[in-house]
XYZ file of C-alpha atoms in Angstrom:
771
model
C -10.472 -4.310 -51.129
C -11.989 -7.827 -51.047
C -14.101 -8.914 -48.109
C -12.440 -11.852 -46.334
C -14.818 -14.800 -45.988
C -14.570 -17.116 -42.946
C -13.215 -20.592 -43.448
C -16.075 -22.994 -44.180
C -16.609 -26.109 -42.046
C -15.410 -29.312 -43.670
C -18.909 -30.767 -44.022
C -20.176 -27.569 -45.651
C -17.283 -27.533 -48.128
C -18.232 -31.034 -49.191
C -21.631 -29.854 -50.491
C -22.129 -28.732 -54.047
C -22.352 -25.025 -54.766
C -26.162 -24.867 -54.850
C -26.678 -26.756 -51.580
C -23.872 -24.830 -49.884
C -25.413 -21.501 -50.960
C -28.797 -22.609 -49.620
C -27.383 -23.541 -46.205
C -25.447 -20.288 -45.910
C -28.513 -18.283 -46.863
C -30.589 -20.006 -44.192
C -27.859 -19.442 -41.584
C -27.878 -15.714 -42.289
C -31.648 -15.565 -41.730
C -31.636 -17.541 -38.483
C -31.401 -16.064 -34.980
C -30.544 -17.715 -31.690
C -33.050 -17.134 -28.856
C -31.722 -17.751 -25.333
C -34.123 -18.271 -22.419
C -34.045 -15.566 -19.723
C -35.541 -17.909 -17.120
C -36.898 -21.412 -16.724
C -39.735 -21.339 -19.236
C -41.328 -24.011 -21.362
C -39.685 -24.864 -24.705
C -40.261 -22.431 -27.552
C -42.631 -23.626 -30.287
C -43.619 -22.444 -33.747
C -47.008 -21.365 -32.402
C -45.336 -19.176 -29.784
C -43.321 -17.339 -32.443
C -46.332 -16.902 -34.742
C -48.463 -15.544 -31.894
C -45.792 -13.185 -30.571
C -44.570 -11.745 -33.866
C -47.690 -11.924 -36.029
C -46.036 -13.849 -38.885
C -47.803 -16.577 -40.870
C -45.252 -19.295 -40.240
C -42.076 -19.853 -38.239
C -39.460 -22.593 -37.961
C -37.889 -23.459 -34.592
C -34.974 -25.854 -33.922
C -33.414 -26.585 -30.510
C -29.778 -25.757 -29.753
C -28.577 -28.378 -27.314
C -25.401 -26.478 -26.443
C -27.055 -23.349 -25.046
C -30.523 -24.687 -24.305
C -31.908 -22.032 -26.652
C -33.630 -22.271 -30.016
C -32.763 -21.411 -33.621
C -35.627 -19.349 -35.055
C -36.497 -17.974 -38.485
C -39.577 -17.237 -40.600
C -40.467 -17.928 -44.210
C -38.433 -16.163 -46.871
C -41.291 -13.840 -47.825
C -41.598 -12.598 -44.210
C -37.914 -12.354 -43.338
C -37.757 -8.562 -42.957
C -41.059 -8.408 -41.074
C -39.831 -11.200 -38.797
C -36.586 -9.337 -38.001
C -38.290 -6.045 -37.275
C -40.857 -7.532 -34.946
C -38.339 -9.827 -33.276
C -36.275 -6.856 -32.089
C -39.231 -4.487 -31.715
C -41.534 -6.748 -29.685
C -39.227 -9.563 -28.643
C -40.206 -13.109 -27.651
C -41.485 -13.242 -24.047
C -38.895 -14.894 -21.841
C -36.199 -14.998 -24.526
C -33.355 -12.770 -25.670
C -32.606 -12.892 -29.396
C -29.228 -12.310 -30.979
C -27.680 -12.584 -34.406
C -25.194 -15.303 -35.273
C -21.791 -14.089 -36.462
C -20.570 -15.985 -39.499
C -17.484 -18.015 -38.666
C -18.151 -18.223 -34.927
C -18.767 -21.355 -32.865
C -22.536 -20.822 -32.797
C -22.565 -20.432 -36.568
C -20.688 -23.711 -37.005
C -23.184 -25.513 -34.772
C -26.047 -24.109 -36.833
C -24.413 -25.249 -40.071
C -24.024 -28.780 -38.665
C -27.666 -28.733 -37.556
C -28.891 -27.762 -41.020
C -26.707 -30.346 -42.783
C -27.898 -33.085 -40.405
C -31.468 -32.282 -41.392
C -30.758 -32.779 -45.055
C -32.858 -30.312 -46.978
C -33.352 -28.428 -43.741
C -36.614 -27.915 -41.891
C -35.799 -24.215 -42.079
C -36.582 -24.286 -45.807
C -40.261 -23.507 -46.203
C -41.402 -26.444 -48.391
C -45.087 -25.536 -48.159
C -44.379 -22.086 -49.488
C -42.491 -23.524 -52.487
C -45.208 -26.003 -53.319
C -48.367 -23.902 -52.946
C -47.397 -20.252 -53.442
C -45.387 -18.190 -55.919
C -41.753 -17.876 -54.995
C -40.749 -14.812 -53.016
C -38.629 -12.079 -54.484
C -35.748 -13.361 -52.344
C -35.690 -16.685 -54.178
C -36.185 -15.181 -57.603
C -33.319 -12.653 -57.532
C -29.741 -13.953 -57.815
C -27.600 -11.235 -59.346
C -23.939 -11.501 -60.275
C -21.819 -8.679 -58.868
C -18.393 -7.456 -59.905
C -16.315 -10.024 -58.036
C -18.397 -12.970 -59.195
C -20.038 -13.627 -55.825
C -23.775 -14.216 -55.540
C -25.965 -11.366 -54.272
C -29.426 -12.375 -53.149
C -32.372 -10.015 -53.221
C -32.115 -9.770 -49.454
C -28.851 -7.917 -49.924
C -30.553 -5.220 -52.018
C -32.409 -2.338 -50.339
C -35.744 -3.472 -48.944
C -38.331 -1.556 -46.993
C -39.640 -3.079 -43.796
C -43.278 -3.536 -43.007
C -44.973 -0.228 -42.189
C -46.994 -1.942 -39.535
C -43.992 -3.087 -37.596
C -43.267 0.306 -36.123
C -39.538 -0.358 -35.964
C -38.534 2.706 -37.957
C -40.058 6.082 -37.162
C -37.985 8.469 -39.213
C -38.506 11.822 -40.815
C -39.197 10.023 -44.095
C -42.851 9.759 -43.220
C -43.933 10.993 -46.620
C -42.783 7.672 -48.126
C -45.316 5.597 -46.220
C -47.205 4.870 -49.390
C -44.032 3.416 -50.895
C -43.577 1.253 -47.810
C -47.029 -0.179 -48.335
C -46.166 -1.089 -51.900
C -42.773 -2.702 -51.263
C -43.306 -4.339 -47.885
C -42.549 -8.058 -47.747
C -45.681 -8.501 -45.669
C -47.754 -7.771 -48.773
C -46.437 -10.710 -50.803
C -49.812 -12.488 -50.818
C -51.378 -9.629 -52.761
C -48.644 -9.659 -55.422
C -49.632 -11.252 -58.717
C -47.442 -13.646 -60.703
C -46.554 -11.182 -63.540
C -45.304 -8.673 -60.951
C -42.997 -11.325 -59.536
C -41.625 -12.140 -62.952
C -40.284 -8.644 -63.625
C -37.658 -8.694 -60.828
C -36.527 -12.120 -62.105
C -35.784 -10.742 -65.582
C -34.024 -7.630 -64.318
C -31.921 -9.577 -61.853
C -30.449 -11.752 -64.585
C -28.884 -8.690 -66.194
C -25.406 -7.459 -65.356
C -25.339 -4.463 -63.013
C -24.401 -1.991 -65.751
C -27.082 -3.243 -68.144
C -29.661 -3.227 -65.375
C -29.051 0.414 -64.625
C -29.475 1.290 -68.295
C -32.723 -0.519 -69.001
C -34.496 -0.646 -65.660
C -36.693 2.419 -65.088
C -37.668 3.599 -61.646
C -40.996 2.308 -60.426
C -43.914 4.402 -59.231
C -46.036 3.845 -56.174
C -49.791 4.111 -56.119
C -49.446 7.759 -55.135
C -47.300 8.504 -58.164
C -44.094 9.032 -56.140
C -40.961 7.828 -57.910
C -39.326 4.983 -56.024
C -35.630 4.126 -56.321
C -34.817 1.349 -58.786
C -34.167 -2.003 -57.052
C -30.823 -2.355 -58.855
C -29.465 0.678 -56.998
C -28.514 -1.790 -54.280
C -26.177 -3.498 -56.725
C -23.941 -0.424 -56.689
C -23.604 -0.699 -52.911
C -23.211 -4.464 -53.198
C -19.905 -3.858 -54.973
C -18.556 -1.937 -51.988
C -16.574 -3.795 -49.313
C -18.247 -4.097 -45.946
C -15.574 -1.890 -44.351
C -16.394 0.967 -46.733
C -20.132 0.538 -46.174
C -19.561 0.691 -42.412
C -17.546 3.894 -42.829
C -20.397 5.444 -44.868
C -22.868 4.572 -42.122
C -20.624 6.236 -39.523
C -20.487 9.397 -41.638
C -24.294 9.430 -41.793
C -24.471 9.298 -37.994
C -21.691 11.650 -36.942
C -23.630 14.873 -37.639
C -26.467 13.975 -35.242
C -26.377 16.425 -32.331
C -28.946 14.639 -30.137
C -29.687 11.035 -29.259
C -33.079 11.369 -30.934
C -31.600 12.560 -34.228
C -28.910 9.881 -34.019
C -31.366 7.019 -33.659
C -33.707 8.459 -36.267
C -30.875 8.125 -38.789
C -29.824 4.736 -37.432
C -33.345 3.336 -37.718
C -33.698 4.703 -41.250
C -30.616 2.736 -42.339
C -31.818 -0.324 -40.456
C -35.124 -0.154 -42.300
C -33.404 -0.779 -45.641
C -32.892 -4.387 -44.613
C -30.748 -6.896 -46.481
C -27.005 -6.240 -46.564
C -27.481 -2.820 -44.995
C -28.994 -4.393 -41.900
C -26.430 -7.180 -41.838
C -23.483 -4.769 -41.835
C -25.122 -2.340 -39.405
C -25.947 -5.023 -36.854
C -22.304 -6.124 -36.872
C -21.036 -2.619 -35.973
C -21.160 -2.590 -32.150
C -19.853 0.977 -31.936
C -22.971 2.517 -33.543
C -25.327 0.898 -31.011
C -23.704 2.305 -27.873
C -26.042 5.304 -27.491
C -28.982 4.096 -25.419
C -32.060 6.302 -25.068
C -35.551 5.954 -23.605
C -37.140 7.909 -26.461
C -37.877 4.794 -28.505
C -39.832 1.708 -27.359
C -38.099 -0.553 -24.857
C -37.739 -3.548 -27.242
C -35.606 -1.293 -29.423
C -33.510 -0.481 -26.341
C -32.936 -4.205 -25.803
C -31.866 -4.547 -29.428
C -29.343 -1.703 -29.056
C -27.892 -3.273 -25.923
C -27.589 -6.646 -27.661
C -25.921 -5.238 -30.782
C -23.506 -3.098 -28.732
C -22.023 -6.357 -27.411
C -19.466 -5.570 -24.698
C -18.759 -1.960 -25.685
C -19.075 0.937 -23.241
C -22.519 2.524 -23.508
C -23.880 6.051 -23.132
C -27.340 6.143 -21.556
C -29.761 9.057 -21.762
C -33.270 8.783 -20.340
C -36.212 11.124 -19.867
C -39.451 10.497 -17.970
C -41.985 10.064 -20.804
C -44.652 7.553 -19.842
C -44.069 6.415 -16.279
C -44.522 2.674 -16.852
C -42.251 2.651 -19.903
C -39.501 4.614 -18.166
C -39.758 2.318 -15.146
C -39.161 -0.646 -17.451
C -36.313 1.239 -19.134
C -34.514 1.453 -15.776
C -34.946 -2.315 -15.338
C -33.496 -2.935 -18.814
C -30.359 -0.838 -18.392
C -29.570 -1.841 -14.801
C -27.951 -5.222 -15.685
C -25.628 -3.350 -18.071
C -24.490 -0.661 -15.616
C -20.932 -2.028 -15.526
C -20.622 -0.945 -19.175
C -21.919 2.595 -18.601
C -19.573 5.431 -19.507
C -22.326 8.061 -19.463
C -25.547 8.094 -17.451
C -27.912 11.049 -17.876
C -31.371 10.611 -16.361
C -34.352 12.929 -15.934
C -36.912 11.121 -13.818
C -39.964 11.627 -11.578
C -39.554 11.653 -7.824
C -41.252 8.278 -7.344
C -38.271 6.595 -9.051
C -35.628 8.329 -6.931
C -35.289 5.274 -4.688
C -34.618 2.946 -7.634
C -32.045 5.321 -9.097
C -30.196 5.535 -5.774
C -30.131 1.742 -5.457
C -28.699 1.398 -8.959
C -25.944 3.914 -8.140
C -25.104 2.523 -4.710
C -22.466 0.110 -6.032
C -19.310 1.052 -7.953
C -19.474 1.579 -11.719
C -15.798 1.546 -12.698
C -16.336 2.708 -16.280
C -18.613 5.666 -15.456
C -17.227 9.013 -16.645
C -20.299 11.296 -16.673
C -23.220 11.247 -14.231
C -26.172 13.624 -14.602
C -29.332 13.330 -12.477
C -32.360 15.611 -12.589
C -35.662 15.300 -10.739
C -38.382 16.567 -13.050
C -41.145 17.259 -10.495
C -39.017 18.506 -7.590
C -39.364 22.280 -8.000
C -40.339 25.029 -10.402
C -37.666 27.054 -12.158
C -39.210 30.428 -11.361
C -36.777 31.695 -8.762
C -39.260 30.903 -5.977
C -38.618 28.595 -3.022
C -41.740 26.484 -3.476
C -42.388 23.402 -1.299
C -41.378 19.999 -2.616
C -43.831 17.203 -3.335
C -44.725 14.618 -0.691
C -42.551 11.981 -2.378
C -39.411 14.058 -1.765
C -40.110 15.546 1.654
C -38.339 12.645 3.373
C -35.308 12.999 1.107
C -34.444 16.536 2.171
C -30.982 16.476 3.702
C -30.714 12.665 3.609
C -27.170 11.521 2.663
C -26.620 10.577 -0.980
C -23.964 7.874 -1.271
C -23.106 7.000 -4.850
C -20.714 4.546 -6.501
C -19.559 3.116 -3.206
C -16.933 5.833 -2.920
C -14.980 4.503 -5.945
C -14.731 7.511 -8.240
C -11.384 7.061 -9.958
C -12.708 7.462 -13.543
C -15.625 9.801 -12.828
C -14.997 13.197 -14.428
C -18.376 14.967 -14.579
C -21.198 15.195 -12.022
C -24.376 17.234 -12.489
C -27.271 17.266 -9.979
C -30.453 19.265 -10.538
C -33.401 19.468 -8.118
C -31.759 16.807 -5.908
C -32.605 17.771 -2.271
C -30.228 15.239 -0.701
C -27.067 15.923 1.293
C -23.931 15.206 -0.746
C -20.270 15.138 0.259
C -18.022 16.040 -2.718
C -14.686 15.344 -1.022
C -14.141 11.823 -2.514
C -14.605 13.211 -6.047
C -11.366 15.163 -6.426
C -10.730 13.738 -9.924
C -13.670 15.676 -11.369
C -13.255 17.999 -14.330
C -16.796 19.408 -14.122
C -19.201 19.821 -11.197
C -22.703 21.264 -11.421
C -25.127 21.516 -8.488
C -28.375 23.264 -9.364
C -31.406 23.927 -7.133
C -31.642 22.180 -3.792
C -28.525 20.072 -3.221
C -27.415 20.208 0.440
C -23.692 20.513 1.138
C -21.335 21.574 3.934
C -19.327 24.686 3.137
C -16.240 23.142 4.750
C -16.615 20.038 2.552
C -16.964 22.210 -0.551
C -13.841 24.265 0.159
C -11.885 21.106 0.977
C -12.999 19.538 -2.304
C -11.995 22.644 -4.280
C -8.608 22.835 -2.575
C -7.826 19.241 -3.602
C -9.233 19.423 -7.170
C -6.492 21.019 -9.279
C -7.950 19.591 -12.513
C -11.392 21.134 -12.098
C -12.399 23.022 -15.263
C -16.074 23.871 -14.652
C -17.815 24.794 -11.394
C -21.557 25.541 -11.422
C -23.302 26.220 -8.087
C -26.847 27.628 -8.172
C -29.379 27.803 -5.347
C -27.698 25.143 -3.237
C -28.210 24.774 0.520
C -25.286 25.102 2.929
C -25.481 22.881 6.007
C -23.685 23.526 9.297
C -22.536 27.074 8.588
C -22.788 29.862 6.031
C -20.349 30.628 3.232
C -17.583 33.067 4.053
C -14.167 34.225 2.902
C -11.575 31.618 3.891
C -8.220 32.603 5.305
C -6.141 30.821 2.672
C -7.082 31.513 -0.970
C -8.061 28.459 -3.042
C -6.182 28.191 -6.350
C -8.007 26.584 -9.290
C -5.355 26.703 -12.021
C -7.417 25.031 -14.785
C -10.854 26.451 -14.079
C -12.250 28.032 -17.263
C -15.968 28.314 -16.412
C -17.411 29.546 -13.107
C -21.115 29.990 -12.309
C -22.261 31.134 -8.854
C -25.950 32.013 -8.502
C -28.223 32.694 -5.521
C -31.530 33.532 -7.197
C -33.829 32.504 -4.338
C -32.087 33.608 -1.131
C -28.690 34.936 0.013
C -26.174 32.097 0.373
C -22.903 33.941 0.807
C -21.534 32.866 -2.572
C -19.889 36.261 -2.856
C -17.580 35.198 -0.008
C -16.815 31.962 -1.864
C -15.928 33.919 -5.007
C -13.501 36.133 -3.106
C -11.897 32.947 -1.727
C -11.085 31.618 -5.219
C -8.280 32.419 -7.619
C -8.928 31.246 -11.176
C -6.408 32.861 -13.546
C -7.723 31.010 -16.630
C -11.434 31.721 -16.105
C -12.938 32.812 -19.455
C -16.645 32.221 -18.735
C -17.898 33.959 -15.595
C -21.482 34.193 -14.390
C -22.284 35.722 -11.019
C -25.853 36.264 -9.777
C -25.482 37.412 -6.190
C -27.576 38.834 -3.342
C -25.099 40.821 -1.291
C -24.996 44.094 0.675
C -24.299 47.239 -1.345
C -20.839 47.490 0.232
C -19.769 44.240 -1.454
C -20.205 45.727 -4.956
C -17.725 48.477 -4.179
C -15.228 46.047 -2.603
C -11.800 46.590 -4.184
C -11.042 42.875 -3.943
C -14.169 42.040 -5.933
C -13.191 44.363 -8.800
C -9.701 42.860 -8.824
C -11.140 39.337 -9.064
C -13.441 40.005 -12.027
C -11.020 42.360 -13.802
C -8.864 39.810 -15.713
C -11.888 37.936 -17.115
C -13.683 41.147 -18.112
C -10.526 42.455 -19.784
C -10.031 39.271 -21.857
C -13.658 39.221 -22.961
C -13.901 42.897 -23.946
C -10.594 42.710 -25.794
C -12.301 40.256 -28.133
C -16.031 41.040 -28.127
C -15.770 44.840 -27.762
C -19.460 45.059 -26.781
C -21.271 44.692 -23.459
C -24.680 45.537 -22.069
C -26.162 46.985 -18.903
C -29.501 45.465 -17.926
C -31.865 46.744 -15.248
C -35.040 44.908 -14.296
C -37.267 43.596 -11.536
C -37.801 39.991 -10.445
C -40.991 39.567 -8.402
C -40.000 41.417 -5.218
C -36.410 42.371 -6.023
C -34.630 44.516 -8.569
C -31.556 43.494 -10.507
C -28.611 45.110 -12.260
C -26.403 43.183 -14.680
C -23.326 43.760 -16.803
C -23.112 41.198 -19.595
C -20.879 40.605 -22.583
C -22.512 40.283 -25.983
C -21.583 38.460 -29.163
C -21.359 39.954 -32.644
C -25.159 39.902 -33.051
C -25.552 41.756 -29.751
C -27.288 38.867 -28.075
C -26.408 37.512 -24.652
C -23.466 35.113 -24.945
C -23.166 33.194 -21.683
C -22.135 30.067 -23.600
C -19.552 31.863 -25.749
C -15.958 30.678 -25.133
C -15.279 34.173 -23.762
C -18.113 35.777 -21.820
C -19.149 37.287 -18.500
C -22.448 38.044 -16.758
C -22.147 39.911 -13.444
C -25.512 40.439 -11.781
C -26.737 41.621 -8.378
C -30.223 41.440 -6.829
C -31.449 43.623 -4.002
C -34.386 45.587 -2.593
C -32.111 48.585 -2.027
C -33.218 51.585 -4.116
C -29.577 52.584 -4.647
C -28.649 49.372 -6.506
C -28.710 50.929 -10.016
C -26.554 53.878 -8.972
C -24.008 51.777 -7.016
C -23.743 49.202 -9.791
C -23.208 51.860 -12.483
C -20.394 53.304 -10.391
C -18.846 49.813 -10.160
C -18.932 49.362 -13.975
C -17.698 52.909 -14.599
C -14.626 52.120 -12.520
C -13.365 49.780 -15.262
C -13.140 52.570 -17.863
C -9.679 53.666 -16.740
C -8.219 50.219 -16.064
C -9.546 48.786 -19.348
C -8.842 51.887 -21.454
C -12.506 52.231 -22.360
C -15.485 49.886 -22.268
C -16.111 49.557 -26.011
C -19.686 49.847 -27.247
C -22.451 49.411 -24.677
C -26.098 48.448 -24.924
C -28.521 49.595 -22.213
C -31.608 47.468 -21.593
C -33.984 48.984 -19.035
C -36.664 46.337 -19.510
C -40.018 47.585 -18.232
C -38.366 49.784 -15.590
C -39.307 52.933 -17.517
C -42.705 51.736 -18.764
C -44.807 52.963 -15.846
C -46.281 49.453 -15.583
C -45.501 46.636 -13.174
C -45.235 43.081 -14.506
C -46.408 40.279 -12.224
C -46.884 37.285 -14.525
C -47.454 34.835 -11.646
C -50.174 36.959 -10.080
C -48.571 36.789 -6.629
C -49.380 39.255 -3.886
C -45.857 40.626 -3.534
C -44.604 44.172 -3.226
C -42.926 45.033 -6.521
C -39.550 46.766 -6.599
C -38.664 48.814 -9.678
C -35.084 50.019 -10.339
C -34.529 53.711 -9.684
C -32.978 55.063 -12.890
C -31.989 58.589 -13.831
C -30.127 60.199 -16.765
C -27.021 60.296 -14.577
C -27.072 56.490 -14.261
C -25.548 56.219 -17.745
C -23.232 59.217 -17.642
C -19.893 58.514 -19.289
C -20.971 55.215 -20.852
C -20.485 54.781 -24.665
C -24.129 53.736 -25.206
C -24.863 52.870 -28.858
C -28.229 51.164 -28.294
C -31.122 51.504 -25.852
C -33.706 48.728 -25.406
C -36.944 49.156 -23.464
C -40.344 47.539 -22.907
C -42.957 50.267 -23.217
C -46.721 50.753 -23.210
C -47.848 52.377 -26.444
C -48.939 55.956 -25.809
C -47.242 56.064 -22.386
C -43.598 56.788 -23.208
C -43.126 59.731 -20.864
C -41.057 57.782 -18.301
C -38.629 56.552 -20.971
C -38.516 60.033 -22.496
C -37.633 61.530 -19.110
C -34.791 59.021 -18.781
C -33.320 59.569 -22.248
C -34.224 63.234 -22.861
C -33.404 65.106 -19.660
C -34.228 68.705 -18.907
C -32.002 71.438 -20.338
C -30.139 71.713 -17.040
C -29.112 68.018 -17.187
C -26.500 66.565 -19.490
C -27.151 64.254 -22.463
C -25.788 60.785 -21.668
C -26.282 59.177 -25.083
C -23.917 61.122 -27.322
C -23.051 58.151 -29.582
C -26.549 56.628 -29.698
C -27.339 54.757 -32.937
C -30.334 52.512 -32.187
C -33.453 52.605 -30.023
C -35.318 49.303 -29.810
C -38.863 49.413 -28.364
C -40.923 46.339 -27.399
C -44.640 47.049 -26.966
C -46.210 45.560 -23.826
C -49.762 44.322 -24.594
C -52.113 46.504 -22.583
C -54.379 43.586 -21.747
C -51.491 41.901 -19.886
C -50.917 44.767 -17.456
C -51.523 44.060 -13.775
C -51.755 47.716 -12.715
C -53.640 50.713 -14.134
C -51.702 53.034 -16.415
C -50.207 56.244 -15.078
C -52.113 59.036 -16.816
C -49.196 61.436 -16.339
C -47.015 59.147 -18.507
C -48.887 60.029 -21.702
C -46.504 60.459 -24.654
C -47.072 59.238 -28.202
C -44.458 57.512 -30.350
C -43.998 60.494 -32.705
C -43.329 62.880 -29.828
C -40.774 60.509 -28.327
C -38.900 60.098 -31.638
C -38.944 63.843 -32.264
C -37.509 64.717 -28.831
C -34.774 62.070 -29.001
C -33.834 63.331 -32.492
C -33.658 66.901 -31.263
C -31.470 65.981 -28.286
C -29.210 63.701 -30.356
C -28.542 66.113 -33.248
C -29.451 69.501 -31.731
C -31.718 70.415 -34.663
C -35.339 71.376 -35.125
C -37.963 68.970 -36.411
C -37.752 69.727 -40.148
C -34.029 70.521 -40.290
C -31.892 67.913 -42.034
C -29.451 65.749 -40.069
C -25.844 66.946 -40.311
C -23.971 64.656 -42.716
C -20.968 64.310 -40.413
C -23.176 62.748 -37.667
C -24.065 59.042 -37.663
C -27.660 58.097 -38.626
C -30.053 56.735 -35.998
C -32.576 53.877 -36.227
C -35.741 53.127 -34.265
C -36.736 49.443 -34.238
C -40.347 48.669 -33.282
C -41.669 45.287 -32.165
C -45.296 44.708 -31.185
C -48.382 46.873 -31.694
C -48.031 50.679 -31.968
C -50.545 53.376 -32.926
C -49.159 55.987 -35.346
C -50.431 59.434 -36.265
C -51.185 60.671 -39.772
C -47.813 62.273 -40.499
C -45.906 59.152 -39.472
C -48.397 56.940 -41.326
C -47.862 58.869 -44.583
C -44.069 58.777 -44.161
C -43.979 55.014 -43.524
C -46.250 54.339 -46.499
C -43.596 55.923 -48.739
C -40.647 54.181 -47.051
C -39.007 53.473 -43.707
C -37.855 57.017 -42.976
C -39.330 59.715 -40.723
C -37.617 63.123 -40.356
C -34.369 61.621 -41.604
C -34.502 58.745 -39.080
C -34.959 55.133 -40.181
C -37.957 53.393 -38.593
C -37.768 49.589 -38.852
C -41.307 48.258 -38.333
C -40.861 44.862 -40.044
C -41.702 43.069 -36.762
C -44.372 45.535 -35.646
C -48.113 45.852 -36.209
C -48.945 49.506 -36.811
C -52.445 50.828 -36.117
C -53.125 53.698 -38.519
C -55.500 56.637 -37.860
C -59.105 55.608 -38.448
C -58.497 51.901 -37.830
C -60.232 51.949 -34.459
C -63.213 53.934 -35.792
C -63.431 51.513 -38.713
C -63.520 48.531 -36.364
C -66.282 50.179 -34.280
C -68.349 50.835 -37.431
C -67.863 47.241 -38.612
C -69.042 45.880 -35.250
C -72.010 48.261 -35.309
C -72.912 47.084 -38.826
C -72.719 43.445 -37.743
C -75.116 44.109 -34.843
C -77.584 45.853 -37.151
C -77.498 42.897 -39.550
C -78.145 40.511 -36.649
């Protein structure tokens, strides 16, 4: 495929080949700077001062009132990097597309000036020629390839590229065009000789060069291989390099690395508007301006985080004039910018598809209703009017920590809606919106505030035929979301998360079990494994039934998953919830494998990481809680040496039944004793060896030194954290990972062997004596 060249102007065609090549080369290195406001004319001194180059050439463009600007050949790459990194105060720079009207005007300007003021005559007369002028290599199709079209490394001091290739900084220092003054004449002669060779010969005879640090650098002629490729193929290669980036930061890291190569790479990349449409505040604002300029008139996707306040404030000012091109707007911002964000969103944005707003300093994500900052106090409940009511193309809205009042009724075209922590809304408006949103696929409501009435079961059920993901959570206070759930019918729901604070009678409601049944059945038919979790959250206890993936980790983001959780201060929660889960055994023809996680409920210790003066509530568990469940794994947080509570739960008295008949794994997490908020219960004393021995006896019905029956499945204990072991266990684990026929996995544990403590005391005593 041959790259199609634009038709040359008549006056340019009249020049001989050498003069024509010189004019075209100067055109490619020239940029047009347009004034943003009424400022004084741009001069060479202004460019030198702003960009830190040694010399600059400036010509006026009478048609636009702007100026044609370029630097000397030896500083071309440095000039480009700093032009788009720092910018010229009061001016917006842009490249000139070959073949366009601006390009034709520039060609006429250069021809009118004869040998062109843009040619640096002083440089030719007094200094060695730059590498750009010395290298003219013939490529496969007979066209001329200048050195600028080979890979070049930009100045390390420019700061334009901050990639993961930081270990090549020494190579940058060696190859940077900004270091031309320090290059001796013999070093400039070598590229001249190599460039006169054909590409194939050059690759055979030209060795790779070494930097001062001894790192092998790529041979300059490697660019000749890419020079043979058509621009369309090069552009496709660049797109492949970028498509694997999963975040905006990774995307621009790759983009800037390609841009840093300079020459033809930069030329092709800057003429690909589609790759510049992802706008982020991570990089300096001049780079943001460059991305917006190169994206031309394409739709853009904007993602901004707070970072430094003054820089993010400027970022908002930069993107605001381009809001009509926004397809995606995702902003995380401090509360003092909330007013500016609202003003920007007050008018319609016809192209906007996704809107995500999050206040970073509005509240803490700890499940506590903490007061808002002074900057947001006046915003509580104030109406939030966005996009002027024109929401035809808007498909996704996500608000987090936004305390304003919002009416969702005009947004019936949404596919996804997420309101998290603090958004005020009328329950009647919400139900009306849901009733008129047949295309809604995702609904996420967590810790919102209902205004003008509480949530309740509506008379007429709301059908959501395409809803696949539903999240309803009331982690801070009861909101009545259970009533909303019973008002919905979502036959295609495959991801369900409920975190509710309801009376105990709600859990046993027949209608509730019928609602969750289809989702639970679809998930367990595929995953086969679920878990029961019991824990405490500050001043409440919780009980959860959650699906698990193949690795037996929580899978709330799996295409098929459920997480049904209740919070309460009622001591009967664990018993009532277990009865609710047990009711699915008949309807689902078994529950598959189950994992029981009791957290620190059976540790005898109370966790209060925030140090708040609140009455703790610990789940009331008994061996009967798990009766009839196919439990294959038990997980627990324990205090080393105080395992009696967990032992009483798993190893009941002879009169009580054994609830763990298919148990295969016991996973123990050691709670650091120094982190405990309450004194240990002395009656809970039970060492690790005693606990393992009693569980083994109850599981297999054999004495300590009797072998495990071969027909019964083996059992594994997994330890994580610090545990003290006795001599018999220490000797057994020194020989392998087996104790009494039971595997003990201590790869993630720190075991304290007998005598370690005495040894530490003696060492400290010896140190004191030496002192």
